[in-house]
Each structure stands twice: as C-alpha cells, then as structure tokens.
Short mmCIF file of C-alpha atoms in Angstrom, two decimals:
data_model
loop_
_atom_site.label_atom_id
_atom_site.label_comp_id
_atom_site.label_asym_id
_atom_site.label_seq_id
_atom_site.Cartn_x
_atom_site.Cartn_y
_atom_site.Cartn_z
CA MET C 1 37.85 82.60 25.60
CA GLY C 2 35.82 79.46 26.06
CA LYS C 3 35.85 77.54 29.35
CA PHE C 4 34.83 73.97 30.16
CA ASP C 5 32.62 73.95 33.27
CA GLY C 6 32.77 70.17 33.72
CA LYS C 7 29.78 69.50 31.49
CA GLN C 8 30.03 71.81 28.50
CA ILE C 9 32.07 74.56 26.87
CA VAL C 10 30.86 78.09 27.61
CA GLY C 11 32.11 81.30 25.99
CA LEU C 12 33.84 82.42 22.82
CA VAL C 13 35.91 79.93 20.83
CA GLY C 14 37.21 81.52 17.65
CA PRO C 15 34.21 82.91 15.74
CA ILE C 16 31.70 80.74 17.69
CA ILE C 17 29.95 81.49 21.00
CA PHE C 18 28.76 78.69 23.28
CA LYS C 19 25.98 79.58 25.76
CA LYS C 20 23.97 77.64 28.32
CA GLY C 21 20.32 77.36 27.36
CA LYS C 22 17.31 75.86 29.13
CA ASN C 23 17.37 72.80 26.87
CA GLY C 24 21.13 72.47 26.31
CA THR C 25 23.97 74.36 24.71
CA ILE C 26 23.30 77.22 22.29
CA VAL C 27 25.93 77.70 19.56
CA GLN C 28 25.99 80.86 17.47
CA THR C 29 28.48 82.83 15.44
CA LYS C 30 30.04 85.96 16.84
CA ALA C 31 28.58 89.19 15.48
CA THR C 32 31.03 90.83 13.10
CA LYS C 33 29.31 94.19 12.83
CA VAL C 34 26.66 95.79 15.01
CA ASN C 35 24.44 98.31 13.26
CA GLN C 36 23.61 101.20 15.54
CA SER C 37 21.14 103.91 14.78
CA ALA C 38 22.06 107.56 15.31
CA ALA C 39 19.81 107.59 18.40
CA THR C 40 21.59 104.53 19.85
CA LYS C 41 25.00 106.13 19.29
CA GLU C 42 23.78 109.37 20.88
CA SER C 43 22.42 107.49 23.90
CA ALA C 44 25.69 105.57 24.24
CA SER C 45 27.59 108.87 24.11
CA VAL C 46 25.46 110.34 26.94
CA PHE C 47 25.97 107.15 28.94
CA GLY C 48 29.74 107.40 28.40
CA ILE C 49 29.80 111.01 29.61
CA ALA C 50 27.71 110.10 32.68
CA SER C 51 30.00 107.15 33.44
CA ALA C 52 33.10 109.34 33.17
CA PHE C 53 31.48 111.84 35.54
CA SER C 54 30.70 109.01 37.99
CA LYS C 55 34.33 107.92 37.86
CA ASN C 56 35.52 111.47 38.60
CA LEU C 57 33.18 111.59 41.60
CA ARG C 58 34.45 108.26 42.91
CA VAL C 59 38.09 109.33 42.52
CA ASP C 60 37.45 112.73 44.12
CA LEU C 61 35.75 111.12 47.12
CA THR C 62 38.35 108.39 47.64
CA ASN C 63 39.80 110.34 50.59
CA ILE C 64 36.42 110.02 52.29
CA THR C 65 35.27 106.58 51.18
CA GLN C 66 38.73 104.96 51.26
CA LYS C 67 37.17 102.63 48.66
CA PHE C 68 35.09 101.02 51.42
CA TYR C 69 32.01 100.86 49.24
CA ASP C 70 29.71 97.94 48.56
CA GLY C 71 29.94 95.89 45.36
CA GLY C 72 26.89 97.47 43.71
CA MET C 73 27.88 101.09 44.35
CA VAL C 74 29.52 101.76 40.96
CA ASN C 75 26.43 100.54 39.12
CA ARG C 76 24.04 102.49 41.39
CA LEU C 77 26.02 105.69 40.85
CA ASN C 78 26.16 105.16 37.07
CA VAL C 79 22.39 104.55 36.93
CA GLN C 80 21.66 107.77 38.85
CA ASN C 81 24.05 109.87 36.78
CA ARG C 82 22.85 108.41 33.49
CA ALA C 83 19.28 109.41 34.38
CA ILE C 84 20.46 112.91 35.36
CA PHE C 85 22.52 113.43 32.20
CA GLU C 86 19.75 112.12 29.93
CA GLN C 87 17.25 114.47 31.61
CA CYS C 88 19.57 117.45 31.11
CA TYR C 89 20.54 116.61 27.51
CA ASN C 90 18.96 118.60 24.68
CA LYS C 91 18.83 116.40 21.55
CA ASP C 92 18.32 119.39 19.26
CA THR C 93 21.33 121.40 20.43
CA LYS C 94 23.32 118.32 21.55
CA LYS C 95 24.24 120.16 24.75
CA PHE C 96 23.64 119.66 28.45
CA THR C 97 21.78 122.23 30.51
CA PHE C 98 22.20 121.87 34.26
CA ASN C 99 20.70 123.94 37.06
CA GLU C 100 20.94 124.07 40.87
CA THR C 101 18.66 121.06 41.31
CA SER C 102 19.90 118.85 38.45
CA PHE C 103 21.95 116.63 40.74
CA SER C 104 19.54 116.58 43.69
CA ARG C 105 19.01 112.84 43.12
CA LEU C 106 22.53 112.29 44.45
CA ALA C 107 21.71 113.88 47.81
CA GLY C 108 21.99 111.15 50.43
CA PHE C 109 23.67 108.70 48.05
CA GLU C 110 25.20 105.87 50.08
CA PHE C 111 28.59 104.56 48.99
CA ASN C 112 28.25 101.60 51.31
CA LEU C 113 24.76 100.22 51.94
CA LYS C 114 26.20 97.96 54.65
CA SER C 115 27.29 101.02 56.65
CA PRO C 116 24.78 103.78 55.88
CA LEU C 117 25.66 107.22 57.20
CA ILE C 118 21.96 108.09 57.29
CA ASN C 119 21.59 105.92 60.43
CA ASN C 120 24.39 107.74 62.26
CA LEU C 121 24.03 111.42 61.31
CA TRP C 122 20.55 112.80 61.95
CA VAL C 123 21.04 116.41 60.84
CA THR C 124 20.51 117.71 57.32
CA PRO C 125 22.91 120.25 55.84
CA GLN C 126 21.64 123.14 53.73
CA VAL C 127 23.43 124.29 50.61
CA ILE C 128 23.15 127.90 49.41
CA LEU C 129 24.73 129.26 46.22
CA SER C 130 25.06 133.03 46.15
CA GLY C 131 27.12 134.51 43.33
CA ASN C 132 30.51 132.78 43.45
CA SER C 133 30.07 131.62 47.03
CA LEU C 134 28.74 128.19 47.97
CA THR C 135 27.85 127.75 51.64
CA LEU C 136 27.05 124.46 53.30
CA SER C 137 25.37 125.11 56.66
CA LEU C 138 25.11 122.43 59.30
CA PRO C 139 22.75 123.23 62.19
CA ALA C 140 23.78 122.78 65.80
CA PHE C 141 23.27 119.23 67.02
CA GLU C 142 23.77 116.98 70.02
CA VAL C 143 25.95 113.92 70.56
CA PRO C 144 24.82 111.11 70.74
CA ALA C 145 21.20 112.05 69.93
CA GLU C 146 21.94 113.27 66.39
CA LEU C 147 25.43 111.89 65.78
CA LYS C 148 25.90 108.29 66.79
CA PHE C 149 29.47 107.05 67.08
CA PRO C 150 30.36 103.46 66.14
CA ASN C 151 31.37 101.18 69.03
CA ASN C 152 34.87 101.90 70.39
CA ALA C 153 35.15 105.18 68.42
CA ASN C 154 35.95 108.36 70.30
CA THR C 155 36.64 110.87 67.51
CA CYS C 156 34.89 111.67 64.25
CA GLU C 157 36.07 113.88 61.41
CA LEU C 158 33.24 115.47 59.46
CA THR C 159 34.59 116.43 56.03
CA VAL C 160 32.93 118.41 53.26
CA PHE C 161 34.36 118.04 49.74
CA LEU C 162 33.69 120.33 46.79
CA SER C 163 34.51 119.33 43.22
CA LEU C 164 33.91 121.61 40.26
CA TYR C 165 32.95 120.33 36.81
CA VAL C 166 32.13 122.21 33.63
CA GLN C 167 30.87 119.45 31.34
CA ASP C 168 30.90 121.20 27.96
CA GLN C 169 34.46 122.47 28.53
CA GLU C 170 35.61 119.14 30.00
CA PHE C 171 36.83 121.11 33.04
CA HIS C 172 37.37 119.31 36.31
CA ASP C 173 38.93 121.11 39.23
CA PRO C 174 40.64 119.05 41.94
CA PRO C 175 38.49 118.83 45.06
CA ALA C 176 38.71 121.36 47.89
CA TYR C 177 37.72 120.29 51.38
CA GLN C 178 37.09 121.55 54.89
CA SER C 179 36.62 119.48 58.01
CA ILE C 180 35.89 119.63 61.71
CA GLU C 181 36.72 117.16 64.45
CA ILE C 182 34.04 116.00 66.87
CA ASN C 183 34.72 114.07 70.06
CA ASN C 184 32.46 111.42 71.54
CA ASP C 185 32.33 113.24 74.88
CA GLN C 186 31.11 116.48 73.26
CA LYS C 187 27.46 116.98 74.13
CA ASN C 188 26.70 119.91 71.84
CA VAL C 189 28.23 120.70 68.46
CA PRO C 190 27.67 124.33 67.43
CA ALA C 191 26.29 125.26 64.01
CA GLN C 192 28.93 125.14 61.30
CA GLU C 193 29.37 126.88 57.95
CA PHE C 194 31.64 125.62 55.21
CA ILE C 195 32.19 128.32 52.57
CA PHE C 196 33.77 127.67 49.16
CA GLU C 197 34.50 129.94 46.22
CA VAL C 198 33.03 128.54 43.01
#
C-alpha cells in the first residue's frame, strides 16, 4: 500500500512501486515472478528451518526471558542459528549432521543487551553428556563477588532449562527445568548439579 509522506508517494500502488531515490522518486513495476535457482531455494529452506528453530528456542525460554529482550534479539538469534544450520548441512545428502559442539556459538547468547547477565554472574557452568544423562555443573561461588544482585533485589532464582530437538524427525520436546533460589544475604553458594535425562 502506498503512503504519502508529505512530499511524495512511497510504496506499492497497484502494479507500481514508488521508492525514494537520491535524485527523486524511483518508479518501477512490481515483479510478477522471481526466478530462483535450486541453490537459492535450498539456502532459503535452510534459513527457514533455522528460523523455526530460533522461534522454538524463544518460545521455550519465555518463562525465563518474560519477553524482556532487546529489539535486535530475534535477528541476532536468527543470524547465529542460520550460520550453525548452514555449517551442519550436507548438500549432497540434504541432511543435517550435528554434534556436541554444533551449537557452541549460542553459549553466552544475550537476550537483552541492555541487561547482560554476563556482568552479574561470574561463574561458568560446565555441561557433560554421558549416555542419556546430561549434567550441568555449577561450581561453588560467593555472593556478591561472583553473583551481583540488582539494586533492591534480595532473592534470585537460577533456572536451567532443557529443550530437546530432533531436526530430521521434526521432534520437539517441551522444556524441562530445574531451579535453585539464592538469597542476597547468602555469602557462599555450594556447587550445584542439574541432571536431565536426554
């Protein structure tokens, strides 16, 4: 739909597109058919799969993020996942092959750059997969040296979510989670282990 911005029409009006150019208005006809090569269609398909995966992640983590993410987060997550899925895609077999480190680029991903967790939590969890058991180990740490509470906060809930995906079977298991509560007046938080069956 075309819009008048006070000086000129911009946008689609019937079969004609009006655009702002450096030297005035550009008028062109709307494309009726876009020819895509097989490689372009394949790339678009991988992008679509990566975008759907990103959406599942966002939905699964809504209980944690409460949708308090910055405006560029969706795009940043899609860019990371597209790169991951393209790296793990075999063009000959048309299948994805993932391993334990395929998604390591997402480690430390910030959902809100205006409130980065990395500046508040100074311990690094370790993830170990052994058979059907996935263990996330958090070392012992001290408050407030390694966990900084926001002003006027006295309690923190540290939650670990696990979502299972099997891409080629389009399987997505609802997330499982475990959490611990930490108080501001706690000086030492003992080491923790979160164990999930996968």
